[in-house]
PDB file of C-alpha atoms in Angstrom:
ATOM      1  CA  MET A   1      31.455   1.577  -0.602  1.00 58.00           C
ATOM      2  CA  SER A   2      28.690   4.205  -0.433  1.00 74.00           C
ATOM      3  CA  LYS A   3      28.107   6.235   2.702  1.00 93.00           C
ATOM      4  CA  ILE A   4      25.303   4.769   4.818  1.00 97.00           C
ATOM      5  CA  GLU A   5      22.603   7.401   5.253  1.00 98.00           C
ATOM      6  CA  ASN A   6      20.578   7.624   8.444  1.00 98.00           C
ATOM      7  CA  VAL A   7      17.369   8.222   6.471  1.00 98.00           C
ATOM      8  CA  ILE A   8      16.378   8.188   2.823  1.00 98.00           C
ATOM      9  CA  ILE A   9      12.954   9.592   1.995  1.00 98.00           C
ATOM     10  CA  ILE A  10      11.427   8.438  -1.274  1.00 98.00           C
ATOM     11  CA  GLY A  11       8.807  10.928  -2.474  1.00 95.00           C
ATOM     12  CA  SER A  12       8.453  14.689  -2.267  1.00 94.00           C
ATOM     13  CA  GLY A  13       4.811  15.492  -1.615  1.00 92.00           C
ATOM     14  CA  PRO A  14       3.552  16.890   1.689  1.00 92.00           C
ATOM     15  CA  ALA A  15       4.152  13.627   3.592  1.00 94.00           C
ATOM     16  CA  GLY A  16       7.717  13.293   2.332  1.00 96.00           C
ATOM     17  CA  LEU A  17       8.529  16.936   2.975  1.00 97.00           C
ATOM     18  CA  THR A  18       7.033  16.771   6.471  1.00 96.00           C
ATOM     19  CA  SER A  19       9.195  13.701   7.114  1.00 97.00           C
ATOM     20  CA  ALA A  20      12.199  15.650   5.851  1.00 98.00           C
ATOM     21  CA  VAL A  21      11.527  18.569   8.194  1.00 98.00           C
ATOM     22  CA  TYR A  22      11.171  16.325  11.247  1.00 98.00           C
ATOM     23  CA  THR A  23      14.136  14.058  10.486  1.00 98.00           C
ATOM     24  CA  ALA A  24      16.373  17.001   9.589  1.00 98.00           C
ATOM     25  CA  ARG A  25      15.450  18.812  12.809  1.00 97.00           C
ATOM     26  CA  ALA A  26      16.384  15.608  14.668  1.00 97.00           C
ATOM     27  CA  ASN A  27      19.872  15.902  13.110  1.00 97.00           C
ATOM     28  CA  LEU A  28      19.414  12.758  11.005  1.00 98.00           C
ATOM     29  CA  GLN A  29      20.594  14.522   7.790  1.00 97.00           C
ATOM     30  CA  PRO A  30      17.938  13.011   5.521  1.00 98.00           C
ATOM     31  CA  LEU A  31      18.431  12.427   1.836  1.00 98.00           C
ATOM     32  CA  MET A  32      15.226  12.940  -0.139  1.00 98.00           C
ATOM     33  CA  ILE A  33      14.921  11.278  -3.519  1.00 98.00           C
ATOM     34  CA  GLU A  34      12.105  13.436  -4.769  1.00 94.00           C
ATOM     35  CA  GLY A  35      11.582  11.991  -8.237  1.00 91.00           C
ATOM     36  CA  GLU A  36      11.507  13.783 -11.548  1.00 87.00           C
ATOM     37  CA  GLU A  37       7.994  15.090 -10.798  1.00 82.00           C
ATOM     38  CA  GLN A  38       8.754  16.703  -7.470  1.00 83.00           C
ATOM     39  CA  GLY A  39       5.908  17.762  -5.207  1.00 83.00           C
ATOM     40  CA  GLY A  40       3.367  15.098  -6.049  1.00 80.00           C
ATOM     41  CA  GLN A  41      -0.267  15.793  -6.877  1.00 79.00           C
ATOM     42  CA  LEU A  42      -0.181  19.217  -5.221  1.00 81.00           C
ATOM     43  CA  MET A  43       1.820  20.473  -8.192  1.00 82.00           C
ATOM     44  CA  THR A  44      -1.370  20.309 -10.266  1.00 75.00           C
ATOM     45  CA  THR A  45      -3.616  21.912  -7.630  1.00 77.00           C
ATOM     46  CA  THR A  46      -4.508  25.536  -8.147  1.00 77.00           C
ATOM     47  CA  GLU A  47      -6.035  26.268  -4.762  1.00 84.00           C
ATOM     48  CA  VAL A  48      -5.445  24.568  -1.415  1.00 86.00           C
ATOM     49  CA  GLU A  49      -7.834  25.848   1.247  1.00 85.00           C
ATOM     50  CA  ASN A  50      -7.621  23.008   3.758  1.00 83.00           C
ATOM     51  CA  PHE A  51      -3.955  23.180   4.775  1.00 85.00           C
ATOM     52  CA  PRO A  52      -3.425  24.763   8.208  1.00 90.00           C
ATOM     53  CA  GLY A  53      -1.608  28.071   8.374  1.00 91.00           C
ATOM     54  CA  PHE A  54      -2.876  29.590   5.137  1.00 91.00           C
ATOM     55  CA  GLU A  55      -5.970  31.564   6.055  1.00 93.00           C
ATOM     56  CA  HIS A  56      -6.730  32.574   2.461  1.00 92.00           C
ATOM     57  CA  GLY A  57      -5.442  29.399   0.813  1.00 91.00           C
ATOM     58  CA  ILE A  58      -2.329  28.809  -1.251  1.00 94.00           C
ATOM     59  CA  THR A  59      -1.600  27.189  -4.593  1.00 91.00           C
ATOM     60  CA  GLY A  60      -0.277  23.650  -4.555  1.00 89.00           C
ATOM     61  CA  PRO A  61       3.065  24.577  -6.173  1.00 92.00           C
ATOM     62  CA  ASP A  62       3.544  27.466  -3.724  1.00 94.00           C
ATOM     63  CA  LEU A  63       2.822  25.188  -0.759  1.00 94.00           C
ATOM     64  CA  ILE A  64       5.347  22.605  -2.002  1.00 94.00           C
ATOM     65  CA  ASP A  65       7.902  25.368  -2.561  1.00 95.00           C
ATOM     66  CA  VAL A  66       7.512  26.662   1.008  1.00 96.00           C
ATOM     67  CA  MET A  67       7.714  23.146   2.463  1.00 95.00           C
ATOM     68  CA  ARG A  68      10.782  22.271   0.360  1.00 96.00           C
ATOM     69  CA  LYS A  69      12.597  25.437   1.434  1.00 97.00           C
ATOM     70  CA  GLN A  70      11.826  24.645   5.068  1.00 97.00           C
ATOM     71  CA  ALA A  71      13.196  21.096   4.710  1.00 97.00           C
ATOM     72  CA  ALA A  72      16.324  22.437   2.972  1.00 97.00           C
ATOM     73  CA  ARG A  73      16.837  25.052   5.700  1.00 97.00           C
ATOM     74  CA  PHE A  74      17.216  22.240   8.247  1.00 97.00           C
ATOM     75  CA  GLY A  75      19.686  20.354   6.070  1.00 97.00           C
ATOM     76  CA  THR A  76      17.689  17.976   3.887  1.00 98.00           C
ATOM     77  CA  ARG A  77      19.608  17.023   0.758  1.00 98.00           C
ATOM     78  CA  PHE A  78      17.693  16.402  -2.479  1.00 97.00           C
ATOM     79  CA  ILE A  79      18.101  14.221  -5.544  1.00 97.00           C
ATOM     80  CA  THR A  80      15.639  15.152  -8.298  1.00 95.00           C
ATOM     81  CA  LYS A  81      15.578  11.817 -10.063  1.00 96.00           C
ATOM     82  CA  ASN A  82      13.466   8.662  -9.861  1.00 96.00           C
ATOM     83  CA  VAL A  83      14.273   5.639  -7.745  1.00 97.00           C
ATOM     84  CA  THR A  84      14.789   2.773 -10.163  1.00 97.00           C
ATOM     85  CA  GLN A  85      15.288  -0.185  -7.810  1.00 97.00           C
ATOM     86  CA  VAL A  86      15.242  -1.032  -4.097  1.00 98.00           C
ATOM     87  CA  ASP A  87      16.357  -3.931  -1.921  1.00 98.00           C
ATOM     88  CA  PHE A  88      14.868  -3.953   1.578  1.00 98.00           C
ATOM     89  CA  SER A  89      15.823  -7.551   2.377  1.00 97.00           C
ATOM     90  CA  ALA A  90      18.659  -6.594   4.767  1.00 97.00           C
ATOM     91  CA  ARG A  91      20.233  -3.555   6.406  1.00 96.00           C
ATOM     92  CA  PRO A  92      21.606  -1.326   5.207  1.00 97.00           C
ATOM     93  CA  PHE A  93      18.720  -0.942   2.778  1.00 98.00           C
ATOM     94  CA  LYS A  94      19.649  -0.339  -0.851  1.00 98.00           C
ATOM     95  CA  VAL A  95      18.121   2.278  -3.128  1.00 98.00           C
ATOM     96  CA  TRP A  96      19.255   2.815  -6.688  1.00 98.00           C
ATOM     97  CA  VAL A  97      18.834   5.968  -8.711  1.00 97.00           C
ATOM     98  CA  GLY A  98      19.851   4.767 -12.129  1.00 96.00           C
ATOM     99  CA  LYS A  99      23.189   3.024 -11.556  1.00 96.00           C
ATOM    100  CA  GLU A 100      23.945   5.062  -8.424  1.00 96.00           C
ATOM    101  CA  LEU A 101      23.531   3.042  -5.215  1.00 97.00           C
ATOM    102  CA  HIS A 102      22.466   4.676  -1.946  1.00 98.00           C
ATOM    103  CA  LEU A 103      22.487   2.853   1.396  1.00 98.00           C
ATOM    104  CA  ALA A 104      20.362   3.715   4.440  1.00 98.00           C
ATOM    105  CA  GLN A 105      19.509   2.465   7.905  1.00 98.00           C
ATOM    106  CA  THR A 106      15.926   3.763   7.511  1.00 98.00           C
ATOM    107  CA  ILE A 107      13.713   4.325   4.484  1.00 98.00           C
ATOM    108  CA  ILE A 108      10.568   6.449   4.529  1.00 98.00           C
ATOM    109  CA  ILE A 109       8.337   5.720   1.554  1.00 97.00           C
ATOM    110  CA  ALA A 110       6.088   8.690   0.828  1.00 95.00           C
ATOM    111  CA  THR A 111       5.290   8.135  -2.820  1.00 92.00           C
ATOM    112  CA  GLY A 112       1.665   9.211  -2.520  1.00 82.00           C
ATOM    113  CA  ALA A 113      -0.983   8.434  -5.057  1.00 75.00           C
ATOM    114  CA  ARG A 114      -1.879   9.238  -8.612  1.00 73.00           C
ATOM    115  CA  ALA A 115      -5.316  10.243  -9.784  1.00 75.00           C
ATOM    116  CA  LYS A 116      -6.989   8.133 -12.447  1.00 77.00           C
ATOM    117  CA  TYR A 117      -8.701   9.975 -15.259  1.00 79.00           C
ATOM    118  CA  LEU A 118     -11.068   8.867 -17.986  1.00 83.00           C
ATOM    119  CA  GLY A 119      -8.776  10.154 -20.737  1.00 85.00           C
ATOM    120  CA  LEU A 120     -11.228  12.694 -22.148  1.00 88.00           C
ATOM    121  CA  GLU A 121      -9.844  15.773 -23.897  1.00 87.00           C
ATOM    122  CA  SER A 122     -12.240  17.921 -21.848  1.00 88.00           C
ATOM    123  CA  GLU A 123     -10.654  16.652 -18.600  1.00 84.00           C
ATOM    124  CA  LYS A 124      -7.389  18.346 -19.501  1.00 82.00           C
ATOM    125  CA  LYS A 125      -9.152  21.486 -20.688  1.00 87.00           C
ATOM    126  CA  TYR A 126     -11.185  21.891 -17.471  1.00 85.00           C
ATOM    127  CA  MET A 127      -8.688  20.501 -14.938  1.00 78.00           C
ATOM    128  CA  ASN A 128      -8.849  22.698 -11.821  1.00 74.00           C
ATOM    129  CA  ARG A 129     -11.644  24.676 -13.487  1.00 78.00           C
ATOM    130  CA  GLY A 130     -14.502  22.328 -12.715  1.00 80.00           C
ATOM    131  CA  VAL A 131     -12.798  18.957 -13.094  1.00 82.00           C
ATOM    132  CA  SER A 132     -11.169  17.723  -9.909  1.00 78.00           C
ATOM    133  CA  ALA A 133      -9.258  14.578  -9.005  1.00 75.00           C
ATOM    134  CA  CYS A 134     -10.229  14.751  -5.337  1.00 73.00           C
ATOM    135  CA  ALA A 135     -13.870  15.040  -4.333  1.00 72.00           C
ATOM    136  CA  THR A 136     -13.030  15.236  -0.625  1.00 69.00           C
ATOM    137  CA  CYS A 137     -10.423  17.941  -1.259  1.00 71.00           C
ATOM    138  CA  ASP A 138     -12.429  20.095  -3.639  1.00 75.00           C
ATOM    139  CA  GLY A 139     -16.041  19.322  -2.727  1.00 76.00           C
ATOM    140  CA  ALA A 140     -16.425  22.611  -0.847  1.00 77.00           C
ATOM    141  CA  PHE A 141     -15.785  24.538  -4.078  1.00 77.00           C
ATOM    142  CA  PHE A 142     -18.939  23.009  -5.565  1.00 81.00           C
ATOM    143  CA  ARG A 143     -21.528  23.699  -2.869  1.00 83.00           C
ATOM    144  CA  ASN A 144     -25.056  24.013  -4.242  1.00 88.00           C
ATOM    145  CA  VAL A 145     -23.894  22.944  -7.701  1.00 85.00           C
ATOM    146  CA  GLU A 146     -25.034  19.829  -9.519  1.00 86.00           C
ATOM    147  CA  ILE A 147     -22.025  17.524  -9.966  1.00 82.00           C
ATOM    148  CA  GLY A 148     -21.068  14.110 -11.235  1.00 80.00           C
ATOM    149  CA  VAL A 149     -18.594  11.785  -9.512  1.00 79.00           C
ATOM    150  CA  VAL A 150     -16.777   9.147 -11.554  1.00 79.00           C
ATOM    151  CA  GLY A 151     -14.897   6.332  -9.842  1.00 74.00           C
ATOM    152  CA  GLY A 152     -15.208   2.990  -8.200  1.00 69.00           C
ATOM    153  CA  GLY A 153     -15.596   1.724  -4.666  1.00 66.00           C
ATOM    154  CA  ASP A 154     -15.075   3.877  -1.611  1.00 69.00           C
ATOM    155  CA  THR A 155     -12.745   6.324  -3.360  1.00 64.00           C
ATOM    156  CA  ALA A 156     -15.534   7.828  -5.445  1.00 67.00           C
ATOM    157  CA  MET A 157     -18.150   7.633  -2.720  1.00 66.00           C
ATOM    158  CA  GLU A 158     -16.010   9.342  -0.057  1.00 64.00           C
TER     159      GLU A 158
END
């Protein structure tokens, strides 16, 4: 039978890594299943100016790197693969990574979001050089510049 973890964190963006820091500091020995694309959307962000503690900004990958090292320093363990199946119907909760089963008393789901793009070739060419996936994050970079916002509902209008 697999060891029953205190905490499994699914996802490795800022929310997951913050959870890892706090649970590790509480001596809960978290296991983070960070996915094959560790770090989330910040891994594609060239400049983060709105994260506290970085007066002159920091790149998304550098921020994730610093946060990951901090979580590891407190004892977070990492699996860099995707979760393939879960069963939350009874404790201990079950999380599979391929055929490998992991059991936990607590699961923190921090899988974040994924930006939707139009699929234009120019989106890839100008990503982080005029094309942004987050108007609220990057709006300040485009002050006094004519822009277009593509999206539906509140997400685009925010």
